[in-house]
Short mmCIF file of C-alpha atoms (C1' of nucleotides) in Angstrom, two decimals:
data_model
loop_
_atom_site.label_atom_id
_atom_site.label_comp_id
_atom_site.label_asym_id
_atom_site.label_seq_id
_atom_site.Cartn_x
_atom_site.Cartn_y
_atom_site.Cartn_z
CA MET A 58 0.00 0.00 -0.01
CA SER A 59 2.51 2.67 0.93
CA ASP A 60 5.46 0.29 0.91
CA LYS A 61 7.32 1.92 -1.87
CA LEU A 62 7.00 5.33 -0.26
CA PHE A 63 8.41 4.21 3.08
CA GLN A 64 11.12 2.22 1.33
CA GLN A 65 12.14 5.35 -0.54
CA ILE A 66 12.03 7.59 2.52
CA ARG A 67 14.32 5.16 4.36
CA LYS A 68 16.89 5.48 1.57
CA PHE A 69 17.48 9.04 2.68
CA ILE A 70 16.57 9.36 6.35
CA ASP A 71 15.89 7.21 9.35
CA LEU A 72 12.26 6.50 9.91
CA SER A 73 11.17 4.59 13.02
CA ALA A 74 8.16 2.29 13.14
CA ASN A 75 6.45 4.91 15.24
CA ASP A 76 7.28 7.63 12.70
CA GLU A 77 5.64 5.45 10.11
CA LEU A 78 2.43 5.42 12.11
CA VAL A 79 2.54 9.18 12.29
CA VAL A 80 3.01 9.51 8.53
CA ASN A 81 0.08 7.16 7.98
CA LYS A 82 -2.12 9.58 9.92
CA TYR A 83 -1.55 12.21 7.27
CA ILE A 84 -1.43 10.41 3.97
CA ASN A 85 -4.16 8.95 1.83
CA THR A 86 -3.88 5.90 -0.37
CA LEU A 87 -5.93 5.61 -3.53
CA GLN A 88 -6.63 3.06 -6.28
CA LEU A 89 -7.29 4.59 -9.66
CA ASN A 90 -8.79 2.92 -12.72
CA LYS A 91 -7.45 3.81 -16.13
CA LYS A 92 -8.19 7.41 -17.12
CA GLU A 93 -9.25 8.65 -13.69
CA PHE A 94 -8.45 12.27 -12.94
CA LEU A 95 -6.60 13.59 -9.90
CA LEU A 96 -6.51 17.18 -11.06
CA HIS A 97 -8.58 19.32 -13.41
CA ASP A 98 -7.64 22.56 -15.13
CA GLY A 99 -9.14 25.40 -13.10
CA LYS A 100 -8.94 23.55 -9.77
CA VAL A 101 -6.23 24.12 -7.20
CA CYS A 102 -3.67 21.32 -7.05
CA ASN A 103 -4.12 20.84 -3.34
CA ASP A 104 -2.21 17.55 -3.02
CA LEU A 105 1.14 16.03 -3.74
CA TYR A 106 0.89 12.60 -5.37
CA PHE A 107 3.28 9.67 -5.06
CA VAL A 108 2.97 6.72 -7.44
CA GLU A 109 3.14 3.36 -5.66
CA LYS A 110 2.36 1.41 -8.83
CA GLY A 111 1.18 2.45 -12.24
CA CYS A 112 1.51 5.50 -14.40
CA LEU A 113 0.18 9.06 -14.38
CA ARG A 114 0.44 11.82 -16.91
CA MET A 115 0.25 15.59 -16.46
CA TYR A 116 -0.98 17.61 -19.42
CA PHE A 117 -2.60 20.86 -20.42
CA ILE A 118 -4.92 21.77 -23.28
CA ASN A 119 -3.03 23.93 -25.76
CA LYS A 120 -4.21 26.70 -28.07
CA LYS A 121 -5.23 24.22 -30.73
CA ASP A 122 -7.48 22.43 -28.25
CA SER A 123 -5.27 19.37 -28.10
CA GLU A 124 -3.59 17.70 -25.15
CA GLN A 125 0.02 18.53 -24.53
CA ILE A 126 1.72 16.17 -22.07
CA THR A 127 4.52 17.76 -20.05
CA GLN A 128 5.26 14.94 -17.62
CA PHE A 129 4.77 11.29 -16.78
CA ALA A 130 5.10 9.78 -13.30
CA LEU A 131 5.96 6.14 -12.69
CA ASP A 132 6.47 3.98 -9.58
CA GLY A 133 8.36 5.92 -6.96
CA TRP A 134 7.82 9.34 -8.45
CA TRP A 135 6.11 12.38 -7.00
CA ILE A 136 3.95 14.54 -9.22
CA ALA A 137 2.02 17.80 -8.75
CA ASP A 138 1.56 21.23 -10.27
CA TYR A 139 3.92 22.79 -7.77
CA MET A 140 3.07 26.39 -8.66
CA SER A 141 -0.60 25.77 -7.93
CA PHE A 142 0.21 23.70 -4.82
CA MET A 143 2.48 26.31 -3.28
CA ASN A 144 0.49 29.43 -4.17
CA ASN A 145 -2.97 27.94 -3.79
CA THR A 146 -3.83 29.16 -7.30
CA PRO A 147 -5.94 27.40 -9.95
CA SER A 148 -3.94 24.98 -12.04
CA ASN A 149 -3.75 24.89 -15.86
CA TYR A 150 -3.08 21.16 -15.81
CA TYR A 151 -4.80 17.80 -15.66
CA ILE A 152 -3.29 14.83 -13.89
CA GLN A 153 -4.72 11.51 -15.10
CA SER A 154 -3.95 7.81 -14.78
CA ILE A 155 -2.83 6.04 -17.94
CA GLU A 156 -3.49 2.58 -16.50
CA LYS A 157 -4.68 1.13 -13.20
CA THR A 158 -2.64 3.02 -10.61
CA GLU A 159 -2.04 3.06 -6.85
CA ILE A 160 -1.04 6.34 -5.29
CA VAL A 161 -0.37 8.03 -2.02
CA SER A 162 -1.52 11.61 -1.67
CA ILE A 163 -1.11 14.27 0.92
CA SER A 164 -2.91 17.60 1.02
CA SER A 165 -1.17 20.93 1.46
CA GLN A 166 -2.49 21.37 4.99
CA LYS A 167 -1.54 17.85 6.07
CA PHE A 168 1.85 18.27 4.47
CA ASP A 169 2.53 21.31 6.68
CA ASP A 170 1.22 19.47 9.74
CA LEU A 171 3.28 16.38 9.02
CA LEU A 172 6.46 18.38 8.64
CA LYS A 173 5.75 20.16 11.93
CA GLU A 174 5.25 16.87 13.69
CA LEU A 175 8.21 15.12 12.03
CA PRO A 176 10.65 17.86 11.02
CA HIS A 177 13.34 15.43 9.94
CA LEU A 178 11.10 14.56 7.01
CA GLU A 179 12.04 17.97 5.61
CA LYS A 180 15.36 16.45 4.55
CA TYR A 181 13.63 13.72 2.51
CA PHE A 182 11.48 16.25 0.68
CA ARG A 183 14.41 18.60 0.16
CA ILE A 184 16.40 15.79 -1.45
CA ILE A 185 13.44 14.70 -3.63
CA MET A 186 13.01 18.27 -4.84
CA GLN A 187 16.73 18.56 -5.57
CA LYS A 188 16.56 15.42 -7.63
CA ALA A 189 13.61 16.85 -9.51
CA VAL A 190 15.55 20.02 -10.29
CA ALA A 191 18.52 17.92 -11.44
CA ALA A 192 16.25 15.88 -13.70
CA SER A 193 14.66 18.98 -15.21
CA GLN A 194 18.10 20.51 -15.86
CA HIS A 195 19.10 17.31 -17.61
CA ARG A 196 15.97 17.27 -19.70
CA ALA A 197 16.36 20.93 -20.69
CA LYS A 198 19.89 20.18 -21.82
CA LEU A 199 18.69 17.33 -24.05
CA MET A 200 15.99 19.48 -25.57
CA TYR A 201 18.41 22.30 -26.39
CA GLU A 202 21.01 19.95 -27.78
CA MET A 203 19.15 17.35 -29.77
CA THR A 204 16.94 17.43 -32.82
CA LYS A 205 13.53 15.90 -32.24
CA GLU A 206 14.63 12.82 -34.11
CA GLU A 207 17.67 12.42 -31.87
CA PHE A 208 15.54 12.99 -28.79
CA TYR A 209 13.11 10.29 -29.95
CA ILE A 210 15.96 7.84 -30.49
CA HIS A 211 17.51 8.71 -27.14
CA PHE A 212 14.22 8.29 -25.32
CA SER A 213 13.20 5.03 -26.99
CA THR A 214 16.68 3.60 -26.36
CA SER A 215 16.67 4.68 -22.69
CA PHE A 216 13.13 3.56 -21.88
CA PRO A 217 12.24 0.63 -24.19
CA GLU A 218 9.65 -0.83 -21.79
CA PHE A 219 7.94 2.48 -21.34
CA MET A 220 7.61 2.74 -25.14
CA GLN A 221 5.58 -0.49 -25.16
CA ARG A 222 3.47 0.43 -22.19
CA VAL A 223 2.14 3.84 -23.18
CA PRO A 224 0.20 4.79 -26.33
CA GLN A 225 2.52 6.12 -29.01
CA TYR A 226 0.60 9.33 -29.44
CA MET A 227 1.22 10.15 -25.76
CA ILE A 228 4.92 9.64 -26.16
CA ALA A 229 4.86 11.81 -29.26
CA SER A 230 3.10 14.52 -27.30
CA TYR A 231 5.63 14.35 -24.48
CA LEU A 232 8.52 14.49 -26.96
CA GLY A 233 6.98 17.50 -28.70
CA LEU A 234 6.43 15.59 -31.96
CA THR A 235 3.32 15.09 -34.03
CA PRO A 236 2.03 11.51 -34.16
CA GLU A 237 2.64 11.59 -37.93
CA TYR A 238 6.32 12.44 -37.56
CA MET A 239 6.62 9.83 -34.84
CA SER A 240 5.26 7.16 -37.22
CA GLU A 241 7.83 8.25 -39.76
CA LEU A 242 10.65 7.93 -37.23
CA ARG A 243 9.43 4.52 -36.11
CA LYS A 244 9.41 3.35 -39.68
CA LYS A 245 12.91 4.67 -40.22
CA LYS A 246 14.17 2.92 -37.14
CA LEU A 247 13.24 -0.61 -38.27
CA MET B 17 27.55 41.11 2.71
CA SER B 18 25.18 38.15 2.65
CA ASP B 19 22.25 40.40 3.44
CA LYS B 20 20.05 39.26 0.62
CA LEU B 21 20.52 35.63 1.55
CA PHE B 22 19.56 36.13 5.20
CA GLN B 23 16.69 38.34 4.19
CA GLN B 24 15.41 35.61 1.92
CA ILE B 25 15.85 32.86 4.52
CA ARG B 26 13.85 34.91 7.02
CA LYS B 27 10.94 35.05 4.62
CA PHE B 28 10.46 31.31 5.14
CA ILE B 29 11.82 30.38 8.53
CA ASP B 30 12.92 31.98 11.77
CA LEU B 31 16.60 32.60 11.96
CA SER B 32 18.10 33.96 15.20
CA ALA B 33 21.13 36.24 15.32
CA ASN B 34 23.06 33.31 16.69
CA ASP B 35 21.90 31.07 13.83
CA GLU B 36 23.21 33.69 11.46
CA LEU B 37 26.67 33.43 13.03
CA VAL B 38 26.53 29.70 12.56
CA VAL B 39 25.56 30.02 8.89
CA ASN B 40 28.43 32.46 8.38
CA LYS B 41 30.80 29.77 9.56
CA TYR B 42 29.89 27.62 6.60
CA ILE B 43 29.38 30.00 3.71
CA ASN B 44 31.82 31.81 1.51
CA THR B 45 31.32 35.22 -0.04
CA LEU B 46 32.96 36.09 -3.36
CA GLN B 47 33.33 39.06 -5.65
CA LEU B 48 33.52 38.17 -9.33
CA ASN B 49 34.63 40.37 -12.21
CA LYS B 50 32.87 40.10 -15.51
CA LYS B 51 33.43 36.72 -17.21
CA GLU B 52 34.88 34.91 -14.22
CA PHE B 53 34.15 31.20 -14.00
CA LEU B 54 32.68 29.35 -11.04
CA LEU B 55 32.42 26.00 -12.79
CA HIS B 56 34.14 24.35 -15.76
CA ASP B 57 32.97 21.45 -17.88
CA GLY B 58 34.68 18.32 -16.55
CA LYS B 59 34.92 19.53 -12.95
CA VAL B 60 32.56 18.53 -10.21
CA CYS B 61 30.08 21.20 -9.25
CA ASN B 62 30.98 21.06 -5.60
CA ASP B 63 29.19 24.20 -4.47
CA LEU B 64 25.77 25.78 -4.47
CA TYR B 65 25.85 29.43 -5.51
CA PHE B 66 23.55 32.25 -4.37
CA VAL B 67 23.60 35.60 -6.21
CA GLU B 68 23.70 38.57 -3.87
CA LYS B 69 24.11 41.07 -6.69
CA GLY B 70 24.81 40.65 -10.38
CA CYS B 71 24.16 38.01 -12.98
CA LEU B 72 25.46 34.52 -13.74
CA ARG B 73 24.85 32.22 -16.68
CA MET B 74 25.03 28.46 -16.91
CA TYR B 75 25.87 27.00 -20.33
CA PHE B 76 27.31 23.98 -22.08
CA ILE B 77 29.25 23.61 -25.33
CA ASN B 78 27.03 21.91 -27.89
CA LYS B 79 27.87 19.61 -30.77
CA LYS B 80 28.58 22.52 -33.07
CA ASP B 81 31.12 23.88 -30.60
CA SER B 82 28.99 26.84 -29.64
CA GLU B 83 27.72 27.96 -26.28
CA GLN B 84 24.22 26.97 -25.33
CA ILE B 85 22.86 28.85 -22.31
CA THR B 86 20.33 26.91 -20.25
CA GLN B 87 19.94 29.24 -17.28
CA PHE B 88 20.57 32.71 -15.88
CA ALA B 89 20.73 33.58 -12.20
CA LEU B 90 19.94 37.02 -10.85
CA ASP B 91 19.87 38.61 -7.38
CA GLY B 92 18.30 36.25 -4.90
CA TRP B 93 18.61 33.11 -7.02
CA TRP B 94 20.47 29.88 -6.36
CA ILE B 95 22.32 28.17 -9.20
CA ALA B 96 24.25 24.91 -9.57
CA ASP B 97 24.49 21.81 -11.70
CA TYR B 98 22.43 19.80 -9.23
CA MET B 99 23.12 16.43 -10.82
CA SER B 100 26.86 16.95 -10.46
CA PHE B 101 26.49 18.44 -6.98
CA MET B 102 24.39 15.57 -5.65
CA ASN B 103 26.22 12.69 -7.33
CA ASN B 104 29.72 14.13 -7.13
CA THR B 105 30.13 13.56 -10.88
CA PRO B 106 31.87 15.76 -13.44
CA SER B 107 29.66 18.49 -14.81
CA ASN B 108 28.97 19.24 -18.47
CA TYR B 109 28.36 22.89 -17.69
CA TYR B 110 30.13 26.19 -17.18
CA ILE B 111 28.89 28.78 -14.72
CA GLN B 112 30.18 32.28 -15.47
CA SER B 113 29.50 35.87 -14.43
CA ILE B 114 28.02 38.13 -17.08
CA GLU B 115 28.88 41.30 -15.15
CA LYS B 116 30.51 42.17 -11.83
CA THR B 117 28.79 39.84 -9.37
CA GLU B 118 28.67 39.13 -5.64
CA ILE B 119 27.85 35.63 -4.56
CA VAL B 120 27.59 33.39 -1.58
CA SER B 121 28.74 29.82 -2.03
CA ILE B 122 28.60 26.73 0.08
CA SER B 123 30.36 23.46 -0.64
CA SER B 124 28.68 20.08 -0.57
CA GLN B 125 30.42 19.04 2.64
CA LYS B 126 29.66 22.29 4.43
CA PHE B 127 26.11 22.13 3.23
CA ASP B 128 25.66 18.76 4.96
CA ASP B 129 27.39 20.02 8.10
CA LEU B 130 25.29 23.17 8.22
CA LEU B 131 22.06 21.22 7.89
CA LYS B 132 23.15 18.90 10.66
CA GLU B 133 23.93 21.83 12.91
CA LEU B 134 20.79 23.82 12.00
CA PRO B 135 18.23 21.25 10.83
CA HIS B 136 15.44 23.81 10.58
CA LEU B 137 17.29 25.23 7.56
CA GLU B 138 16.16 22.10 5.72
CA LYS B 139 12.76 23.76 5.38
CA TYR B 140 14.21 26.81 3.66
CA PHE B 141 16.09 24.68 1.14
CA ARG B 142 13.09 22.41 0.58
CA ILE B 143 10.95 25.47 -0.24
CA ILE B 144 13.60 26.93 -2.53
CA MET B 145 13.82 23.65 -4.40
CA GLN B 146 10.06 23.42 -4.69
CA LYS B 147 9.98 26.87 -6.18
CA ALA B 148 12.68 25.84 -8.66
CA VAL B 149 10.60 22.83 -9.72
CA ALA B 150 7.54 25.06 -10.06
CA ALA B 151 9.52 27.49 -12.22
CA SER B 152 10.85 24.71 -14.44
CA GLN B 153 7.36 23.28 -14.90
CA HIS B 154 6.18 26.73 -15.94
CA ARG B 155 9.02 27.18 -18.37
CA ALA B 156 8.48 23.75 -19.91
CA LYS B 157 4.82 24.65 -20.45
CA LEU B 158 5.78 27.84 -22.30
CA MET B 159 8.23 26.02 -24.49
CA TYR B 160 5.69 23.35 -25.47
CA GLU B 161 2.97 25.88 -26.07
CA MET B 162 4.60 28.81 -27.79
CA THR B 163 6.42 29.28 -31.08
CA LYS B 164 9.88 30.72 -30.65
CA GLU B 165 8.59 34.06 -31.83
CA GLU B 166 5.85 34.03 -29.22
CA PHE B 167 8.34 32.97 -26.55
CA TYR B 168 10.64 35.86 -27.50
CA ILE B 169 7.76 38.34 -27.27
CA HIS B 170 6.65 36.86 -23.94
CA PHE B 171 10.16 37.02 -22.51
CA SER B 172 10.98 40.54 -23.71
CA THR B 173 7.64 41.78 -22.40
CA SER B 174 8.09 40.09 -19.00
CA PHE B 175 11.71 41.09 -18.47
CA PRO B 176 12.37 44.40 -20.32
CA GLU B 177 15.23 45.43 -18.03
CA PHE B 178 16.95 42.13 -18.41
CA MET B 179 16.79 42.54 -22.19
CA GLN B 180 18.85 45.73 -21.90
CA ARG B 181 21.31 44.32 -19.43
CA VAL B 182 22.45 41.17 -21.16
CA PRO B 183 23.95 40.76 -24.64
CA GLN B 184 21.30 39.91 -27.22
CA TYR B 185 23.09 36.81 -28.44
CA MET B 186 22.96 35.38 -24.91
CA ILE B 187 19.25 35.93 -24.73
CA ALA B 188 18.88 34.33 -28.15
CA SER B 189 20.84 31.34 -26.93
CA TYR B 190 18.70 30.98 -23.83
CA LEU B 191 15.52 31.25 -25.91
CA GLY B 192 16.81 28.62 -28.31
CA LEU B 193 16.96 31.07 -31.23
CA THR B 194 19.78 31.98 -33.57
CA PRO B 195 21.08 35.53 -33.24
CA GLU B 196 20.00 36.09 -36.85
CA TYR B 197 16.42 35.18 -36.18
CA MET B 198 16.47 37.27 -33.04
CA SER B 199 17.54 40.31 -35.08
CA GLU B 200 14.67 39.67 -37.40
CA LEU B 201 12.18 39.49 -34.52
CA ARG B 202 13.56 42.68 -32.98
CA LYS B 203 13.12 44.45 -36.28
CA LYS B 204 9.58 43.19 -36.58
CA LYS B 205 8.75 44.38 -33.10
CA LEU B 206 9.55 48.07 -33.73
"C1'" DT C 202 43.20 57.28 -29.90
"C1'" DC C 203 43.31 53.32 -32.84
"C1'" DA C 204 43.15 48.49 -33.92
"C1'" DA C 205 41.25 44.21 -32.70
"C1'" DT C 206 37.49 41.83 -31.17
"C1'" DT C 207 32.86 41.18 -30.25
"C1'" DT C 208 28.18 41.91 -31.15
"C1'" DC C 209 24.41 42.93 -34.19
"C1'" DT C 210 22.12 43.09 -38.72
"C1'" DT C 211 20.81 41.59 -43.34
"C1'" DA C 212 19.03 38.35 -46.75
"C1'" DA C 213 18.68 34.31 -49.65
"C1'" DA C 214 18.83 29.31 -49.80
"C1'" DC C 215 17.67 25.46 -47.14
"C1'" DC C 216 15.27 21.91 -44.17
"C1'" DA C 217 13.36 19.64 -39.86
"C1'" DG C 218 9.17 19.03 -38.61
"C1'" DT C 219 4.00 20.35 -39.14
"C1'" DT C 220 -0.39 20.47 -41.35
"C1'" DT C 221 -3.83 18.51 -44.05
"C1'" DA C 222 -6.37 14.70 -45.43
"C1'" DA C 223 -7.04 10.39 -45.78
"C1'" DT C 224 -6.69 5.16 -44.86
"C1'" DA C 225 -5.58 1.07 -42.02
"C1'" DT C 226 -5.32 -1.24 -37.70
"C1'" DT C 227 -6.32 -2.07 -33.00
"C1'" DT C 228 -9.04 -1.67 -28.95
"C1'" DA C 229 -13.20 -1.03 -26.35
"C1'" DA C 230 -18.05 -1.40 -25.56
"C1'" DG C 231 -22.52 -3.44 -25.85
"C1'" DC D 34 -19.48 -11.21 -32.19
"C1'" DT D 35 -20.13 -6.66 -34.34
"C1'" DT D 36 -19.89 -1.81 -34.38
"C1'" DA D 37 -17.92 2.36 -32.83
"C1'" DA D 38 -14.14 4.67 -31.20
"C1'" DA D 39 -9.40 5.24 -30.64
"C1'" DT D 40 -4.85 4.74 -32.30
"C1'" DA D 41 -1.38 4.40 -35.91
"C1'" DT D 42 0.21 5.04 -40.63
"C1'" DT D 43 0.97 7.32 -45.10
"C1'" DA D 44 2.31 11.14 -48.11
"C1'" DA D 45 2.31 15.64 -50.28
"C1'" DA D 46 2.15 20.60 -49.50
"C1'" DC D 47 3.64 23.92 -46.35
"C1'" DT D 48 6.34 26.87 -42.90
"C1'" DG D 49 8.89 28.43 -38.78
"C1'" DG D 50 13.26 28.84 -38.02
"C1'" DT D 51 18.32 27.68 -39.39
"C1'" DT D 52 22.38 27.97 -42.14
"C1'" DT D 53 25.50 30.42 -44.87
"C1'" DA D 54 27.90 34.44 -45.85
"C1'" DA D 55 28.70 38.74 -45.52
"C1'" DG D 56 28.79 43.73 -43.80
"C1'" DA D 57 27.89 47.29 -40.15
"C1'" DA D 58 28.15 48.89 -35.51
"C1'" DA D 59 29.65 48.80 -30.83
"C1'" DT D 60 32.90 47.59 -27.31
"C1'" DT D 61 37.32 46.52 -25.46
"C1'" DG D 62 42.15 46.78 -24.63
"C1'" DA D 63 46.64 48.78 -25.12
#
DNA sequence: TCAATTTCTTAAACCAGTTTAATATTTAAG
DNA sequence: CTTAAATATTAAACTGGTTTAAGAAATTGA
């Protein structure tokens, strides 16, 4: 249920059995069917979400009325619209499950309360956020440096399983390609 | 000297006068002339940098042997190659001053020591990192959504002073434009 | 002050990737 | 099992932005 979360926390800080009980007071576990929404455009992103098992996507509706995916989240990953979460402002994003998914969520208020009750958890969240910044710096570098074809090749080489698991048009969206161009690149690659 | 840093910290947490003395034990203040380097490709990014006054840029050398800027840092901003900092691996980036700049730096080791001695500082750094993630999510959204022309207009409208302060070719680099195209857009805009 | 270097501008030829418009294949629902 | 809906493929016309190649203007250093 929240095994993966506690496992991950213990990679960075000590967490006693009693601490674990405290954390459980504040978090929520959820089972999602495919295509269930956690967040809608126009609503405040009031929770942080941790994926225990499954896959989420975060997307917005662009000017041409189509879905533009900016992020996926797999097992062990946190996901949220952090701007909305921190400023309590309406989000421009949707967060939706791509398949059956188990998550842990914690609301903004409970997050504050938890960190007051267990301040050493601040270190875990600081590290997680640092890793997220590192990952986004890395991704920005790739996007500046590579053509879209190169980025596709890099991505499909790095995450072959993911490529099978998620609809191709979603991967195209995430990579900033049209589905048509993606088909062309797939053909080329064989 | 580190006024801006302490000012910023106090926006998020309480920091006593004594705490401030402790922090001063761990940090380093530096004056940089224009074009001085803080980080070279191939070296480990062993410090976090905070800009008290001035402007830094972070860039890498791309496949065509030209400089690709991925980030600027102005007064009140932290900057580092976080992947290199956290993993103690050689960086692919340079960090350089664009003008005379005052910074505060803290090495990886001292960062750990400081947080052990003043654990409530973890909250400050967690918040700063969350804000950085929020900013990178926002920027990714803009880049997916806007043409380069639109992005240029958005940026020059949002940061008119910055546009005057920094060489145009650097802004072009950061926006992912060629200097030639940028000239064209500037002409169009008049 | 002058020469060297850097930065900015100009414009035509070029192209990575998109748009448009189907068609084919696969998946989901009843 | 059949139909509807969703996903993937195909290809030609199109375009936002780059490359190439100067020349002009501004800044820097001695």
